[in-house]
Amino acid sequence: MGALTLCSLDECGFAPSQPLCYGWALRGQRKRVAYENPAGRRVNALAALVVDGPAPALTWQQAPRTLTSADLLAFLETIPRPAGQPLVVVLDNGSLHVSKVVKAARPGLWAKRIYLYRLPPYSPE
């Protein structure tokens, strides 16, 4: 079998303020936490780690909005790989990865030699 490019892909989000579920204050003093409105300040990112070659390569893309299946499909095209080499992308079962749009796009991805490999669902055992 010939060479292929293997990568892991996932998405994450960053916000300048996080919800406070707990805190502390000196006895007898009231805990005060300034409220920061996070609306419009969250940044979401897609990232792919390619471990082939002499050094790992991280490719990423950011968006100040909710990521869509179209974002994922466009991002797959930007993952670096040698010309003509198959790309195998390992994904979890996030809703973005298993959407109807992504499932419908698989034949077109296969024609471009991009193959999606989903990890099995997590098991309590």
PDB file of C-alpha atoms in Angstrom:
ATOM      1  CA  MET A   1       0.000   0.000   0.000  1.00  0.00           C
ATOM      2  CA  GLY A   2       1.253   3.497  -0.807  1.00  0.00           C
ATOM      3  CA  ALA A   3       1.774   6.391   1.568  1.00  0.00           C
ATOM      4  CA  LEU A   4      -1.069   8.397   3.036  1.00  0.00           C
ATOM      5  CA  THR A   5      -1.445  11.471   5.220  1.00  0.00           C
ATOM      6  CA  LEU A   6      -3.090  10.770   8.570  1.00  0.00           C
ATOM      7  CA  CYS A   7      -4.465  13.553  10.732  1.00  0.00           C
ATOM      8  CA  SER A   8      -6.671  14.093  13.768  1.00  0.00           C
ATOM      9  CA  LEU A   9      -9.310  16.813  13.588  1.00  0.00           C
ATOM     10  CA  ASP A  10     -11.536  18.441  16.193  1.00  0.00           C
ATOM     11  CA  GLU A  11     -13.101  21.768  17.050  1.00  0.00           C
ATOM     12  CA  CYS A  12     -12.996  23.881  20.171  1.00  0.00           C
ATOM     13  CA  GLY A  13     -14.137  27.274  21.412  1.00  0.00           C
ATOM     14  CA  PHE A  14     -12.562  30.110  23.343  1.00  0.00           C
ATOM     15  CA  ALA A  15     -14.310  32.811  25.353  1.00  0.00           C
ATOM     16  CA  PRO A  16     -12.786  35.638  27.409  1.00  0.00           C
ATOM     17  CA  SER A  17     -15.151  34.936  30.296  1.00  0.00           C
ATOM     18  CA  GLN A  18     -16.179  31.575  31.665  1.00  0.00           C
ATOM     19  CA  PRO A  19     -19.122  30.681  33.879  1.00  0.00           C
ATOM     20  CA  LEU A  20     -18.257  30.669  37.575  1.00  0.00           C
ATOM     21  CA  CYS A  21     -19.683  27.605  39.270  1.00  0.00           C
ATOM     22  CA  TYR A  22     -17.912  28.132  42.573  1.00  0.00           C
ATOM     23  CA  GLY A  23     -15.705  30.625  44.354  1.00  0.00           C
ATOM     24  CA  TRP A  24     -14.546  31.658  47.785  1.00  0.00           C
ATOM     25  CA  ALA A  25     -14.558  34.698  50.029  1.00  0.00           C
ATOM     26  CA  LEU A  26     -13.322  35.479  53.519  1.00  0.00           C
ATOM     27  CA  ARG A  27     -15.722  34.467  56.258  1.00  0.00           C
ATOM     28  CA  GLY A  28     -18.280  37.187  56.819  1.00  0.00           C
ATOM     29  CA  GLN A  29     -17.662  38.815  53.417  1.00  0.00           C
ATOM     30  CA  ARG A  30     -19.871  38.509  50.385  1.00  0.00           C
ATOM     31  CA  LYS A  31     -18.358  37.040  47.233  1.00  0.00           C
ATOM     32  CA  ARG A  32     -18.492  39.550  44.361  1.00  0.00           C
ATOM     33  CA  VAL A  33     -17.767  38.649  40.768  1.00  0.00           C
ATOM     34  CA  ALA A  34     -17.958  41.206  37.997  1.00  0.00           C
ATOM     35  CA  TYR A  35     -20.196  40.079  35.140  1.00  0.00           C
ATOM     36  CA  GLU A  36     -18.775  40.070  31.629  1.00  0.00           C
ATOM     37  CA  ASN A  37     -21.216  39.640  28.767  1.00  0.00           C
ATOM     38  CA  PRO A  38     -19.669  36.993  26.485  1.00  0.00           C
ATOM     39  CA  ALA A  39     -22.058  37.705  23.592  1.00  0.00           C
ATOM     40  CA  GLY A  40     -20.156  38.067  20.337  1.00  0.00           C
ATOM     41  CA  ARG A  41     -16.789  37.475  22.000  1.00  0.00           C
ATOM     42  CA  ARG A  42     -16.516  33.695  21.582  1.00  0.00           C
ATOM     43  CA  VAL A  43     -14.178  32.338  18.903  1.00  0.00           C
ATOM     44  CA  ASN A  44     -14.551  28.792  17.580  1.00  0.00           C
ATOM     45  CA  ALA A  45     -11.791  26.918  15.806  1.00  0.00           C
ATOM     46  CA  LEU A  46     -11.248  23.812  13.714  1.00  0.00           C
ATOM     47  CA  ALA A  47      -7.810  22.241  13.994  1.00  0.00           C
ATOM     48  CA  ALA A  48      -6.080  19.301  12.339  1.00  0.00           C
ATOM     49  CA  LEU A  49      -2.832  17.750  13.536  1.00  0.00           C
ATOM     50  CA  VAL A  50      -0.743  15.966  10.903  1.00  0.00           C
ATOM     51  CA  VAL A  51       2.016  13.937  12.541  1.00  0.00           C
ATOM     52  CA  ASP A  52       3.739  12.752   9.338  1.00  0.00           C
ATOM     53  CA  GLY A  53       7.143  14.061   8.406  1.00  0.00           C
ATOM     54  CA  PRO A  54      10.014  15.383  10.509  1.00  0.00           C
ATOM     55  CA  ALA A  55       7.790  17.600  12.696  1.00  0.00           C
ATOM     56  CA  PRO A  56       4.056  17.628  13.507  1.00  0.00           C
ATOM     57  CA  ALA A  57       2.037  20.263  11.637  1.00  0.00           C
ATOM     58  CA  LEU A  58      -1.021  21.984  13.056  1.00  0.00           C
ATOM     59  CA  THR A  59      -3.484  23.536  10.620  1.00  0.00           C
ATOM     60  CA  TRP A  60      -6.328  25.611  12.015  1.00  0.00           C
ATOM     61  CA  GLN A  61      -9.098  27.999  11.077  1.00  0.00           C
ATOM     62  CA  GLN A  62     -11.105  30.300  13.320  1.00  0.00           C
ATOM     63  CA  ALA A  63     -14.572  31.833  13.153  1.00  0.00           C
ATOM     64  CA  PRO A  64     -16.319  34.268  15.526  1.00  0.00           C
ATOM     65  CA  ARG A  65     -19.554  32.282  15.162  1.00  0.00           C
ATOM     66  CA  THR A  66     -20.937  28.775  15.396  1.00  0.00           C
ATOM     67  CA  LEU A  67     -19.143  26.390  13.047  1.00  0.00           C
ATOM     68  CA  THR A  68     -21.190  24.627  10.374  1.00  0.00           C
ATOM     69  CA  SER A  69     -20.815  21.498   8.280  1.00  0.00           C
ATOM     70  CA  ALA A  70     -19.869  23.736   5.337  1.00  0.00           C
ATOM     71  CA  ASP A  71     -16.982  25.111   7.443  1.00  0.00           C
ATOM     72  CA  LEU A  72     -15.778  21.565   8.123  1.00  0.00           C
ATOM     73  CA  LEU A  73     -15.973  20.555   4.460  1.00  0.00           C
ATOM     74  CA  ALA A  74     -14.089  23.682   3.338  1.00  0.00           C
ATOM     75  CA  PHE A  75     -11.452  23.133   6.041  1.00  0.00           C
ATOM     76  CA  LEU A  76     -10.797  19.552   4.910  1.00  0.00           C
ATOM     77  CA  GLU A  77      -9.569  20.944   1.581  1.00  0.00           C
ATOM     78  CA  THR A  78      -6.938  23.099   3.352  1.00  0.00           C
ATOM     79  CA  ILE A  79      -5.205  20.300   5.278  1.00  0.00           C
ATOM     80  CA  PRO A  80      -1.704  20.034   3.794  1.00  0.00           C
ATOM     81  CA  ARG A  81      -0.661  16.807   2.096  1.00  0.00           C
ATOM     82  CA  PRO A  82       1.622  15.831  -0.766  1.00  0.00           C
ATOM     83  CA  ALA A  83      -0.064  16.085  -4.165  1.00  0.00           C
ATOM     84  CA  GLY A  84      -2.140  13.023  -4.991  1.00  0.00           C
ATOM     85  CA  GLN A  85      -1.628  11.429  -1.577  1.00  0.00           C
ATOM     86  CA  PRO A  86      -4.753  10.166   0.212  1.00  0.00           C
ATOM     87  CA  LEU A  87      -5.794  12.056   3.346  1.00  0.00           C
ATOM     88  CA  VAL A  88      -7.324  10.080   6.223  1.00  0.00           C
ATOM     89  CA  VAL A  89      -9.008  12.320   8.803  1.00  0.00           C
ATOM     90  CA  VAL A  90      -9.809  10.872  12.243  1.00  0.00           C
ATOM     91  CA  LEU A  91     -12.909  12.463  13.814  1.00  0.00           C
ATOM     92  CA  ASP A  92     -14.962  11.942  16.945  1.00  0.00           C
ATOM     93  CA  ASN A  93     -18.753  11.698  16.747  1.00  0.00           C
ATOM     94  CA  GLY A  94     -19.477  15.382  17.235  1.00  0.00           C
ATOM     95  CA  SER A  95     -22.702  16.606  15.660  1.00  0.00           C
ATOM     96  CA  LEU A  96     -20.730  18.605  13.098  1.00  0.00           C
ATOM     97  CA  HIS A  97     -18.881  15.441  11.987  1.00  0.00           C
ATOM     98  CA  VAL A  98     -21.949  13.211  11.589  1.00  0.00           C
ATOM     99  CA  SER A  99     -24.361  15.707  10.034  1.00  0.00           C
ATOM    100  CA  LYS A 100     -26.443  14.872   6.964  1.00  0.00           C
ATOM    101  CA  VAL A 101     -24.463  17.455   4.981  1.00  0.00           C
ATOM    102  CA  VAL A 102     -21.134  15.740   5.763  1.00  0.00           C
ATOM    103  CA  LYS A 103     -22.579  12.281   5.047  1.00  0.00           C
ATOM    104  CA  ALA A 104     -23.897  13.498   1.687  1.00  0.00           C
ATOM    105  CA  ALA A 105     -20.488  15.008   0.832  1.00  0.00           C
ATOM    106  CA  ARG A 106     -18.543  11.779   1.419  1.00  0.00           C
ATOM    107  CA  PRO A 107     -18.631  10.545  -2.216  1.00  0.00           C
ATOM    108  CA  GLY A 108     -17.250  13.904  -3.382  1.00  0.00           C
ATOM    109  CA  LEU A 109     -14.553  13.748  -0.711  1.00  0.00           C
ATOM    110  CA  TRP A 110     -13.636  10.206  -1.757  1.00  0.00           C
ATOM    111  CA  ALA A 111     -13.197  11.458  -5.338  1.00  0.00           C
ATOM    112  CA  LYS A 112     -10.643  13.935  -3.919  1.00  0.00           C
ATOM    113  CA  ARG A 113      -9.020  11.091  -1.906  1.00  0.00           C
ATOM    114  CA  ILE A 114     -10.177  12.510   1.441  1.00  0.00           C
ATOM    115  CA  TYR A 115     -11.448   9.769   3.751  1.00  0.00           C
ATOM    116  CA  LEU A 116     -13.217  10.369   7.056  1.00  0.00           C
ATOM    117  CA  TYR A 117     -12.682   7.834   9.842  1.00  0.00           C
ATOM    118  CA  ARG A 118     -14.943   8.246  12.855  1.00  0.00           C
ATOM    119  CA  LEU A 119     -13.929   6.896  16.228  1.00  0.00           C
ATOM    120  CA  PRO A 120     -16.429   4.571  17.896  1.00  0.00           C
ATOM    121  CA  PRO A 121     -18.739   6.105  20.500  1.00  0.00           C
ATOM    122  CA  TYR A 122     -17.392   6.086  24.032  1.00  0.00           C
ATOM    123  CA  SER A 123     -18.479   3.183  26.171  1.00  0.00           C
ATOM    124  CA  PRO A 124     -19.003   3.174  29.949  1.00  0.00           C
ATOM    125  CA  GLU A 125     -17.021  -0.070  30.075  1.00  0.00           C
TER     126      GLU A 125
END
